[in-house]
Amino acid sequence: MSDISKLQTPNSKLNLAERDKKVIWHPYTQMKNALPHIPIVRGEGVYVYDENGKRYIDAVSSWWVNIHGHANPHIAQKVAEQLNVLEHVIFAGFTHEPAVLLAERLLPILPGKQDKVFYTDNGSTAVEVALKMCLQYWDNKDKPKTRILAFKNAYHGDTFGAMSVSGRSIFTDAFNSLLFDVDFIDLPSEGNISHLTSYISHLTDTACFIFEPLILGSGGMLMYEAKYLDELIIACKQAGILIIADEVMTGFGRTGTYFACEKLSNKPDIICLSKGLTGGTMPLGITTCTNEIFEAFLSDNKLKTLYHGHSFTANPIACVASLASLDILLQKETLGNIKRIEAKHAAFLLEIKAHPKVKGVRQTGTIIAIEWETGNETSYLSNLRNLLYSYFLEKGIILRPLGNIIYILPPYIISDEDLDYIYEAIKSALEEI
Ligand SMILES: *Cc1c(COP(=O)(O)O)cnc(C)c1O
């Protein structure tokens, strides 16, 4: 008894980073030579604070999820209230107000006409569901199609299906032989669009086209124009290919409109959402679809059922957090903040784009990316990336460069002063590194 209770007490001689090192395996981290992980004790607005009281500006919205910053009081209050009412219930055979209300509020503001919400609990699973919906849609219609179209540098998540439709990279290297075969195309541009549309017109066995609209996030914040995506979608629709917009990163205001697909004339059949959905408070994933897709699963034949679900499907706390996050997103003030960030970003890029160390700059809405001149060395593993990461941390800014690409993807409440502080830090990095 006493031995067990001793084991349950943390070793008080070690600090949190040391205790972490003994028991935790962190994501995307080579643990052999990892720097100590910084213990964060609280968050407020755009800031998080470590155990020594040092303040960090969260300039990447903690992996793109905290769109309204940290510890938002409105979201916190709604979540706290829900905790005392219903924390969770099985979502097969049962339903609850937060899940229904979230679907009722979300569907009308999505681009095009989306009719049904399918809940999961993260972005990768939202993508898995979208892929399964498409593949089984064709199967249920007795016109099986087995191939999928995607972009070369895409990132759709880390589960096997999501990895398969993502670009092959160091992230997938150990698994490439097990990933299913996908037809990858380049990002569209004026130079290749007619080639791409003609290629698509010849596809006969393709179930769906999955893409990150306007900007490929993890692939390096690679941006492309809505008008060319529109042309790809038209070609796909003509070839009988279903359209999946992976708005996991771009959703909820990130690109300047509530959803990136609002900038398209041709709308997707399926939309994947996660990241900003709950304002970064809880994990939740959503896959929405049209009635056209949904109805292909209605049958007396049980085999036509979508057999997919997760233990935490439609968790009520997560749904309530999403509703509260939506309240804030839909306030005029938030859209004003998004426009303010867009304008400041644009002015900053103008200022630095001619710098000799800047290879290129790009912007979509509240996201800017600055590509560092490196000569040939551009891999994620490059030393430059680690230098930059540490440099900004030192200055109290969380920026996680993707290789030689620095990007800012801030919470919408970030102040002009904090944006200026980040811009100044980038300018001094350009001089010093
Ligand atoms: C992050 C991301 C995913 C995966 O979401 P997770 O919640 O990390 O599994 C999928 N698609 C896009 C576009 C993303 O940015």
Tab-separated table of C-alpha atoms and ligand atoms in Angstrom:
chain	number	residue	atom	x	y	z
A	1	MET	CA	0.000	0.000	0.000
A	2	SER	CA	2.636	2.514	1.040
A	3	ASP	CA	4.849	1.417	-1.865
A	4	ILE	CA	2.094	2.018	-4.362
A	5	SER	CA	1.269	5.445	-2.957
A	6	LYS	CA	4.954	6.360	-3.142
A	7	LEU	CA	4.984	5.385	-6.796
A	8	GLN	CA	1.976	7.628	-7.385
A	9	THR	CA	3.817	10.700	-6.084
A	10	PRO	CA	5.860	12.595	-8.683
A	11	ASN	CA	9.579	12.774	-8.021
A	12	SER	CA	9.788	16.194	-6.436
A	13	LYS	CA	13.516	16.536	-7.094
A	14	LEU	CA	12.870	16.731	-10.820
A	15	ASN	CA	11.340	19.662	-12.639
A	16	LEU	CA	8.506	19.137	-15.092
A	17	ALA	CA	10.729	18.995	-18.176
A	18	GLU	CA	12.846	16.280	-16.537
A	19	ARG	CA	9.796	14.284	-15.459
A	20	ASP	CA	8.446	14.671	-19.002
A	21	LYS	CA	11.662	13.249	-20.433
A	22	LYS	CA	11.276	10.130	-18.324
A	23	VAL	CA	7.755	9.242	-19.425
A	24	ILE	CA	6.634	11.136	-22.563
A	25	TRP	CA	7.118	10.518	-26.292
A	26	HIS	CA	6.336	13.760	-28.168
A	27	PRO	CA	4.873	14.113	-31.685
A	28	TYR	CA	7.112	14.854	-34.681
A	29	THR	CA	10.103	14.779	-32.362
A	30	GLN	CA	13.401	12.923	-32.625
A	31	MET	CA	13.578	12.141	-28.931
A	32	LYS	CA	17.291	11.314	-29.013
A	33	ASN	CA	18.428	14.920	-29.114
A	34	ALA	CA	15.207	16.786	-28.361
A	35	LEU	CA	15.553	20.053	-26.494
A	36	PRO	CA	13.782	19.970	-23.126
A	37	HIS	CA	10.068	20.522	-23.636
A	38	ILE	CA	8.944	23.848	-22.216
A	39	PRO	CA	6.439	23.406	-19.391
A	40	ILE	CA	3.446	25.652	-19.998
A	41	VAL	CA	1.372	26.396	-16.926
A	42	ARG	CA	-1.340	28.664	-18.286
A	43	GLY	CA	-2.684	30.467	-21.330
A	44	GLU	CA	-4.484	33.744	-21.789
A	45	GLY	CA	-5.408	35.345	-25.081
A	46	VAL	CA	-2.546	35.067	-27.570
A	47	TYR	CA	-0.095	34.212	-24.784
A	48	VAL	CA	1.037	31.070	-23.012
A	49	TYR	CA	3.229	31.233	-19.907
A	50	ASP	CA	5.921	28.803	-18.807
A	51	GLU	CA	6.647	27.752	-15.232
A	52	ASN	CA	9.169	30.581	-14.811
A	53	GLY	CA	6.604	33.141	-15.856
A	54	LYS	CA	8.103	33.675	-19.295
A	55	ARG	CA	5.470	34.748	-21.808
A	56	TYR	CA	5.243	33.418	-25.367
A	57	ILE	CA	3.129	34.845	-28.191
A	58	ASP	CA	1.437	31.856	-29.800
A	59	ALA	CA	1.993	32.986	-33.406
A	60	VAL	CA	0.955	29.587	-34.838
A	61	SER	CA	-2.262	29.255	-32.790
A	62	SER	CA	-0.862	26.054	-31.230
A	63	TRP	CA	-0.802	24.010	-34.440
A	64	TRP	CA	-3.500	26.155	-36.023
A	65	VAL	CA	-6.314	25.343	-33.601
A	66	ASN	CA	-6.617	28.245	-31.122
A	67	ILE	CA	-8.301	30.698	-33.478
A	68	HIS	CA	-9.594	32.865	-30.612
A	69	GLY	CA	-6.483	32.492	-28.459
A	70	HIS	CA	-6.197	30.611	-25.157
A	71	ALA	CA	-8.566	30.235	-22.218
A	72	ASN	CA	-11.354	32.161	-23.894
A	73	PRO	CA	-13.867	32.963	-21.124
A	74	HIS	CA	-16.983	32.464	-23.277
A	75	ILE	CA	-15.882	29.001	-24.444
A	76	ALA	CA	-14.703	28.110	-20.929
A	77	GLN	CA	-18.062	29.041	-19.422
A	78	LYS	CA	-20.084	27.013	-21.935
A	79	VAL	CA	-17.804	24.000	-21.486
A	80	ALA	CA	-18.007	24.251	-17.693
A	81	GLU	CA	-21.803	24.399	-17.812
A	82	GLN	CA	-22.016	21.384	-20.121
A	83	LEU	CA	-19.680	19.343	-17.878
A	84	ASN	CA	-22.308	19.418	-15.158
A	85	VAL	CA	-25.120	18.424	-17.513
A	86	LEU	CA	-23.850	15.714	-19.848
A	87	GLU	CA	-20.171	14.991	-20.411
A	88	HIS	CA	-20.612	12.175	-22.906
A	89	VAL	CA	-23.089	9.660	-24.277
A	90	ILE	CA	-22.821	6.919	-26.876
A	91	PHE	CA	-23.784	8.442	-30.242
A	92	ALA	CA	-25.258	5.322	-31.849
A	93	GLY	CA	-28.880	5.006	-30.812
A	94	PHE	CA	-28.684	8.274	-28.859
A	95	THR	CA	-28.355	11.945	-29.656
A	96	HIS	CA	-28.073	15.232	-27.755
A	97	GLU	CA	-28.792	18.926	-28.128
A	98	PRO	CA	-25.183	20.155	-28.623
A	99	ALA	CA	-24.567	17.781	-31.576
A	100	VAL	CA	-27.858	18.632	-33.279
A	101	LEU	CA	-27.569	22.363	-32.656
A	102	LEU	CA	-23.996	22.474	-33.940
A	103	ALA	CA	-25.058	20.730	-37.165
A	104	GLU	CA	-28.044	23.097	-37.497
A	105	ARG	CA	-25.844	26.155	-37.074
A	106	LEU	CA	-22.889	24.950	-39.128
A	107	LEU	CA	-24.507	23.516	-42.253
A	108	PRO	CA	-26.114	26.807	-43.415
A	109	ILE	CA	-22.826	28.716	-43.273
A	110	LEU	CA	-20.783	26.127	-45.176
A	111	PRO	CA	-20.022	26.839	-48.836
A	112	GLY	CA	-22.452	25.269	-51.310
A	113	LYS	CA	-25.221	23.086	-50.010
A	114	GLN	CA	-24.094	20.689	-47.290
A	115	ASP	CA	-26.874	18.620	-45.746
A	116	LYS	CA	-25.485	16.162	-43.201
A	117	VAL	CA	-22.840	16.174	-40.474
A	118	PHE	CA	-20.827	13.076	-39.526
A	119	TYR	CA	-18.861	13.502	-36.295
A	120	THR	CA	-15.419	12.132	-35.417
A	121	ASP	CA	-12.717	13.509	-33.156
A	122	ASN	CA	-9.831	14.910	-35.200
A	123	GLY	CA	-8.780	16.055	-38.663
A	124	SER	CA	-7.265	12.778	-39.823
A	125	THR	CA	-10.423	10.842	-38.995
A	126	ALA	CA	-12.561	13.522	-40.685
A	127	VAL	CA	-10.483	12.757	-43.799
A	128	GLU	CA	-10.792	8.970	-43.352
A	129	VAL	CA	-14.571	9.318	-43.218
A	130	ALA	CA	-14.610	11.506	-46.327
A	131	LEU	CA	-12.575	8.932	-48.272
A	132	LYS	CA	-14.764	6.067	-47.089
A	133	MET	CA	-17.919	8.008	-47.985
A	134	CYS	CA	-16.651	8.469	-51.540
A	135	LEU	CA	-15.364	4.950	-52.100
A	136	GLN	CA	-18.483	3.370	-50.656
A	137	TYR	CA	-20.742	5.841	-52.501
A	138	TRP	CA	-19.590	4.351	-55.807
A	139	ASP	CA	-19.714	0.836	-54.444
A	140	ASN	CA	-23.255	1.342	-53.154
A	141	LYS	CA	-24.237	2.591	-56.617
A	142	ASP	CA	-22.764	-0.590	-58.125
A	143	LYS	CA	-20.215	1.475	-60.021
A	144	PRO	CA	-17.132	0.729	-57.929
A	145	LYS	CA	-14.239	3.141	-58.376
A	146	THR	CA	-11.048	2.663	-56.437
A	147	ARG	CA	-8.640	5.459	-57.303
A	148	ILE	CA	-8.179	8.817	-55.612
A	149	LEU	CA	-6.772	12.085	-56.937
A	150	ALA	CA	-4.726	14.398	-54.678
A	151	PHE	CA	-2.005	17.050	-54.742
A	152	LYS	CA	1.667	16.052	-54.610
A	153	ASN	CA	2.559	18.074	-51.518
A	154	ALA	CA	-0.758	17.588	-49.763
A	155	TYR	CA	-1.095	16.880	-46.065
A	156	HIS	CA	-4.326	15.269	-44.892
A	157	GLY	CA	-3.297	13.637	-41.621
A	158	ASP	CA	-1.297	10.828	-40.071
A	159	THR	CA	-3.614	7.803	-40.112
A	160	PHE	CA	-3.028	5.335	-42.946
A	161	GLY	CA	-5.761	6.506	-45.310
A	162	ALA	CA	-4.950	10.148	-44.660
A	163	MET	CA	-1.235	9.411	-45.139
A	164	SER	CA	-1.984	7.619	-48.406
A	165	VAL	CA	-3.640	10.687	-49.901
A	166	SER	CA	-0.844	12.924	-48.570
A	167	GLY	CA	2.339	13.630	-50.464
A	168	ARG	CA	5.115	11.123	-49.900
A	169	SER	CA	7.626	12.743	-47.561
A	170	ILE	CA	9.831	12.089	-44.559
A	171	PHE	CA	6.583	11.805	-42.582
A	172	THR	CA	5.452	8.798	-44.629
A	173	ASP	CA	8.822	7.294	-45.558
A	174	ALA	CA	8.724	4.330	-43.158
A	175	PHE	CA	5.267	3.319	-44.418
A	176	ASN	CA	5.312	4.104	-48.147
A	177	SER	CA	5.156	0.456	-49.219
A	178	LEU	CA	1.922	-0.012	-47.247
A	179	LEU	CA	0.125	3.147	-48.406
A	180	PHE	CA	-2.482	2.749	-51.117
A	181	ASP	CA	-1.717	4.053	-54.537
A	182	VAL	CA	-2.977	7.553	-55.298
A	183	ASP	CA	-2.789	9.709	-58.436
A	184	PHE	CA	-0.921	12.858	-57.477
A	185	ILE	CA	-1.066	16.057	-59.512
A	186	ASP	CA	0.872	19.318	-59.308
A	187	LEU	CA	-0.736	22.453	-57.935
A	188	PRO	CA	-2.600	24.180	-60.753
A	189	SER	CA	-1.224	27.317	-62.377
A	190	GLU	CA	-1.649	29.188	-65.614
A	191	GLY	CA	1.126	27.086	-67.123
A	192	ASN	CA	-0.293	23.616	-66.425
A	193	ILE	CA	-4.049	24.023	-66.006
A	194	SER	CA	-5.043	22.830	-69.474
A	195	HIS	CA	-2.713	19.845	-69.120
A	196	LEU	CA	-4.260	18.985	-65.726
A	197	THR	CA	-7.876	19.300	-66.860
A	198	SER	CA	-7.173	17.173	-69.902
A	199	TYR	CA	-5.499	14.548	-67.669
A	200	ILE	CA	-8.567	14.525	-65.398
A	201	SER	CA	-10.954	14.164	-68.327
A	202	HIS	CA	-9.352	10.791	-69.127
A	203	LEU	CA	-9.751	9.343	-65.607
A	204	THR	CA	-12.381	6.602	-65.426
A	205	ASP	CA	-11.728	4.753	-62.151
A	206	THR	CA	-11.364	7.805	-59.865
A	207	ALA	CA	-13.756	7.987	-56.916
A	208	CYS	CA	-12.797	11.415	-55.591
A	209	PHE	CA	-10.439	14.362	-55.619
A	210	ILE	CA	-9.259	15.511	-52.183
A	211	PHE	CA	-7.516	18.855	-51.708
A	212	GLU	CA	-6.667	21.582	-49.249
A	213	PRO	CA	-8.358	24.618	-50.818
A	214	LEU	CA	-6.059	27.547	-51.745
A	215	ILE	CA	-3.219	26.597	-49.418
A	216	LEU	CA	-1.315	23.410	-48.660
A	217	GLY	CA	-0.454	23.771	-44.973
A	218	SER	CA	2.084	21.232	-43.777
A	219	GLY	CA	3.404	20.904	-47.334
A	220	GLY	CA	5.024	24.323	-46.780
A	221	MET	CA	2.172	26.858	-46.935
A	222	LEU	CA	2.053	26.449	-50.712
A	223	MET	CA	-0.634	28.685	-52.194
A	224	TYR	CA	-2.560	28.549	-55.439
A	225	GLU	CA	-5.401	30.468	-57.050
A	226	ALA	CA	-9.088	29.764	-56.595
A	227	LYS	CA	-9.792	30.158	-60.317
A	228	TYR	CA	-7.539	27.206	-61.197
A	229	LEU	CA	-9.027	25.064	-58.431
A	230	ASP	CA	-12.429	25.909	-59.909
A	231	GLU	CA	-11.251	24.583	-63.268
A	232	LEU	CA	-10.014	21.350	-61.672
A	233	ILE	CA	-13.349	20.898	-59.904
A	234	ILE	CA	-15.287	21.430	-63.133
A	235	ALA	CA	-13.107	18.841	-64.879
A	236	CYS	CA	-13.644	16.407	-61.997
A	237	LYS	CA	-17.407	16.891	-61.984
A	238	GLN	CA	-17.497	16.236	-65.733
A	239	ALA	CA	-15.498	13.046	-65.181
A	240	GLY	CA	-17.842	11.868	-62.401
A	241	ILE	CA	-15.283	12.435	-59.636
A	242	LEU	CA	-16.532	13.453	-56.179
A	243	ILE	CA	-15.010	16.550	-54.565
A	244	ILE	CA	-13.608	16.559	-51.006
A	245	ALA	CA	-12.482	19.902	-49.612
A	246	ASP	CA	-10.183	19.343	-46.633
A	247	GLU	CA	-10.830	22.588	-44.746
A	248	VAL	CA	-9.261	21.246	-41.545
A	249	MET	CA	-6.752	24.108	-41.568
A	250	THR	CA	-8.518	26.661	-43.764
A	251	GLY	CA	-11.919	26.522	-42.045
A	252	PHE	CA	-13.318	29.107	-39.630
A	253	GLY	CA	-11.905	32.330	-41.033
A	254	ARG	CA	-8.284	31.410	-41.642
A	255	THR	CA	-8.162	32.453	-45.304
A	256	GLY	CA	-10.102	35.694	-44.850
A	257	THR	CA	-13.543	34.197	-45.513
A	258	TYR	CA	-15.276	31.816	-43.120
A	259	PHE	CA	-14.340	28.915	-45.391
A	260	ALA	CA	-11.802	28.874	-48.211
A	261	CYS	CA	-14.303	27.262	-50.602
A	262	GLU	CA	-16.421	30.420	-50.445
A	263	LYS	CA	-13.900	31.799	-52.931
A	264	LEU	CA	-14.856	29.078	-55.441
A	265	SER	CA	-17.739	29.133	-57.913
A	266	ASN	CA	-17.904	25.327	-57.850
A	267	LYS	CA	-18.576	23.755	-54.482
A	268	PRO	CA	-17.400	20.500	-52.901
A	269	ASP	CA	-19.565	17.426	-52.233
A	270	ILE	CA	-17.817	16.790	-48.924
A	271	ILE	CA	-16.063	19.091	-46.430
A	272	CYS	CA	-13.662	18.052	-43.638
A	273	LEU	CA	-13.357	20.250	-40.550
A	274	SER	CA	-11.418	20.108	-37.299
A	275	LYS	CA	-8.581	22.324	-35.913
A	276	GLY	CA	-10.367	25.698	-35.436
A	277	LEU	CA	-13.745	24.001	-34.962
A	278	THR	CA	-13.742	24.040	-31.157
A	279	GLY	CA	-11.535	27.120	-30.928
A	280	GLY	CA	-8.757	24.803	-29.803
A	281	THR	CA	-10.562	23.764	-26.647
A	282	MET	CA	-11.456	20.148	-27.380
A	283	PRO	CA	-10.681	17.605	-30.087
A	284	LEU	CA	-13.512	17.225	-32.601
A	285	GLY	CA	-13.771	16.366	-36.281
A	286	ILE	CA	-16.601	16.831	-38.731
A	287	THR	CA	-17.204	15.470	-42.204
A	288	THR	CA	-20.180	17.049	-43.969
A	289	CYS	CA	-21.788	15.879	-47.184
A	290	THR	CA	-24.613	16.586	-49.596
A	291	ASN	CA	-27.883	14.670	-49.629
A	292	GLU	CA	-26.751	13.164	-52.937
A	293	ILE	CA	-23.953	11.331	-51.080
A	294	PHE	CA	-26.034	10.564	-47.995
A	295	GLU	CA	-28.868	9.010	-49.980
A	296	ALA	CA	-26.534	6.512	-51.649
A	297	PHE	CA	-26.227	4.858	-48.205
A	298	LEU	CA	-29.966	4.529	-47.589
A	299	SER	CA	-30.969	0.952	-48.263
A	300	ASP	CA	-32.623	-2.169	-46.907
A	301	ASN	CA	-29.311	-3.821	-47.637
A	302	LYS	CA	-27.229	-3.583	-44.451
A	303	LEU	CA	-24.014	-3.709	-46.451
A	304	LYS	CA	-24.735	-0.218	-47.735
A	305	THR	CA	-24.382	1.232	-44.208
A	306	LEU	CA	-21.436	3.499	-43.413
A	307	TYR	CA	-19.799	1.304	-40.789
A	308	HIS	CA	-17.604	3.876	-39.134
A	309	GLY	CA	-17.531	5.470	-35.706
A	310	HIS	CA	-15.309	6.486	-32.803
A	311	SER	CA	-15.778	6.144	-29.059
A	312	PHE	CA	-15.775	9.910	-28.649
A	313	THR	CA	-17.953	10.658	-31.678
A	314	ALA	CA	-19.859	13.939	-31.158
A	315	ASN	CA	-18.627	14.404	-27.606
A	316	PRO	CA	-21.062	16.933	-26.068
A	317	ILE	CA	-18.317	19.008	-24.414
A	318	ALA	CA	-16.538	19.336	-27.758
A	319	CYS	CA	-19.805	20.230	-29.520
A	320	VAL	CA	-20.535	22.915	-26.934
A	321	ALA	CA	-17.012	24.298	-27.295
A	322	SER	CA	-17.621	24.473	-31.059
A	323	LEU	CA	-20.910	26.304	-30.585
A	324	ALA	CA	-19.203	28.821	-28.309
A	325	SER	CA	-16.336	29.213	-30.781
A	326	LEU	CA	-18.877	29.802	-33.579
A	327	ASP	CA	-20.560	32.521	-31.467
A	328	ILE	CA	-17.248	34.375	-31.388
A	329	LEU	CA	-16.355	33.692	-35.017
A	330	LEU	CA	-19.656	35.120	-36.249
A	331	GLN	CA	-19.276	38.379	-34.317
A	332	LYS	CA	-18.586	41.391	-36.547
A	333	GLU	CA	-15.556	42.164	-34.446
A	334	THR	CA	-13.889	38.865	-35.394
A	335	LEU	CA	-14.265	39.471	-39.106
A	336	GLY	CA	-12.852	42.966	-38.470
A	337	ASN	CA	-9.842	41.400	-36.759
A	338	ILE	CA	-9.332	39.006	-39.661
A	339	LYS	CA	-9.343	41.911	-42.145
A	340	ARG	CA	-7.003	43.912	-39.898
A	341	ILE	CA	-4.491	41.031	-39.740
A	342	GLU	CA	-4.721	40.545	-43.517
A	343	ALA	CA	-3.906	44.200	-44.176
A	344	LYS	CA	-1.014	44.327	-41.693
A	345	HIS	CA	0.442	41.085	-43.062
A	346	ALA	CA	0.317	42.438	-46.610
A	347	ALA	CA	2.137	45.632	-45.624
A	348	PHE	CA	4.830	43.635	-43.810
A	349	LEU	CA	5.437	41.337	-46.771
A	350	LEU	CA	5.853	44.359	-49.053
A	351	GLU	CA	8.472	45.676	-46.672
A	352	ILE	CA	10.617	42.529	-46.565
A	353	LYS	CA	10.109	40.851	-49.903
A	354	ALA	CA	13.141	42.461	-51.545
A	355	HIS	CA	15.487	41.404	-48.730
A	356	PRO	CA	18.355	39.313	-50.143
A	357	LYS	CA	17.700	36.483	-47.678
A	358	VAL	CA	14.038	36.295	-48.673
A	359	LYS	CA	13.500	33.861	-51.510
A	360	GLY	CA	9.781	34.486	-51.686
A	361	VAL	CA	6.751	35.614	-49.717
A	362	ARG	CA	3.101	34.616	-49.942
A	363	GLN	CA	-0.186	35.305	-48.218
A	364	THR	CA	-3.664	33.839	-48.023
A	365	GLY	CA	-5.885	35.702	-45.568
A	366	THR	CA	-4.417	35.619	-42.064
A	367	ILE	CA	-1.550	33.310	-43.079
A	368	ILE	CA	1.772	34.575	-44.386
A	369	ALA	CA	4.782	32.507	-45.361
A	370	ILE	CA	8.326	33.708	-45.857
A	371	GLU	CA	10.727	31.441	-47.670
A	372	TRP	CA	14.308	31.732	-46.528
A	373	GLU	CA	17.072	31.710	-49.135
A	374	THR	CA	19.184	28.607	-48.450
A	375	GLY	CA	21.017	27.816	-51.653
A	376	ASN	CA	20.161	24.132	-52.116
A	377	GLU	CA	19.408	22.902	-48.624
A	378	THR	CA	15.651	23.064	-48.180
A	379	SER	CA	14.705	19.965	-46.205
A	380	TYR	CA	12.627	19.965	-43.047
A	381	LEU	CA	15.663	18.578	-41.293
A	382	SER	CA	17.792	21.562	-42.126
A	383	ASN	CA	19.754	23.189	-39.381
A	384	LEU	CA	18.348	26.587	-40.282
A	385	ARG	CA	14.903	25.500	-39.156
A	386	ASN	CA	16.148	24.695	-35.652
A	387	LEU	CA	18.147	27.915	-35.457
A	388	LEU	CA	15.098	29.967	-36.401
A	389	TYR	CA	12.824	28.070	-34.047
A	390	SER	CA	15.134	28.690	-31.078
A	391	TYR	CA	15.755	32.293	-32.097
A	392	PHE	CA	12.058	33.153	-31.943
A	393	LEU	CA	11.468	31.178	-28.747
A	394	GLU	CA	14.211	33.185	-27.131
A	395	LYS	CA	12.274	36.315	-28.055
A	396	GLY	CA	9.100	34.861	-26.580
A	397	ILE	CA	7.441	33.946	-29.876
A	398	ILE	CA	6.213	30.501	-30.894
A	399	LEU	CA	6.912	30.113	-34.603
A	400	ARG	CA	7.578	26.632	-35.978
A	401	PRO	CA	9.229	26.985	-39.388
A	402	LEU	CA	8.485	24.261	-41.938
A	403	GLY	CA	12.057	23.731	-43.112
A	404	ASN	CA	13.147	27.111	-44.454
A	405	ILE	CA	9.612	28.479	-44.475
A	406	ILE	CA	8.560	30.748	-41.616
A	407	TYR	CA	4.850	31.273	-41.359
A	408	ILE	CA	2.582	33.279	-39.095
A	409	LEU	CA	-0.891	31.888	-38.421
A	410	PRO	CA	-2.066	33.894	-35.406
A	411	PRO	CA	-5.175	33.857	-33.224
A	412	TYR	CA	-7.557	36.493	-34.615
A	413	ILE	CA	-7.426	38.507	-31.390
A	414	ILE	CA	-3.718	39.251	-31.769
A	415	SER	CA	-3.026	42.964	-31.258
A	416	ASP	CA	-1.257	45.233	-33.729
A	417	GLU	CA	1.538	45.633	-31.171
A	418	ASP	CA	2.123	41.890	-30.938
A	419	LEU	CA	2.050	41.538	-34.722
A	420	ASP	CA	4.615	44.345	-34.986
A	421	TYR	CA	6.771	42.613	-32.380
A	422	ILE	CA	6.726	39.385	-34.440
A	423	TYR	CA	7.495	41.273	-37.665
A	424	GLU	CA	10.443	43.017	-35.975
A	425	ALA	CA	11.745	39.667	-34.735
A	426	ILE	CA	11.593	38.255	-38.257
A	427	LYS	CA	13.407	41.313	-39.598
A	428	SER	CA	16.159	40.977	-37.019
A	429	ALA	CA	16.415	37.243	-37.778
A	430	LEU	CA	16.941	38.174	-41.420
A	431	GLU	CA	19.895	40.325	-40.325
A	432	GLU	CA	21.354	38.017	-37.697
A	433	ILE	CA	20.923	34.452	-38.949
B	1	LIG	C1	-3.859	19.097	-39.460
B	1	LIG	C2	-4.530	18.679	-40.693
B	1	LIG	C3	-5.133	17.414	-40.800
B	1	LIG	C4	-5.066	16.400	-39.697
B	1	LIG	O1	-5.725	16.826	-38.562
B	1	LIG	P1	-5.343	16.164	-37.128
B	1	LIG	O2	-6.380	16.678	-36.208
B	1	LIG	O3	-3.968	16.657	-36.807
B	1	LIG	O4	-5.402	14.686	-37.303
B	1	LIG	C5	-5.803	17.118	-41.963
B	1	LIG	N1	-5.850	17.994	-42.982
B	1	LIG	C6	-5.288	19.202	-42.912
B	1	LIG	C7	-5.417	20.129	-44.064
B	1	LIG	C8	-4.594	19.582	-41.781
B	1	LIG	O5	-3.995	20.777	-41.732
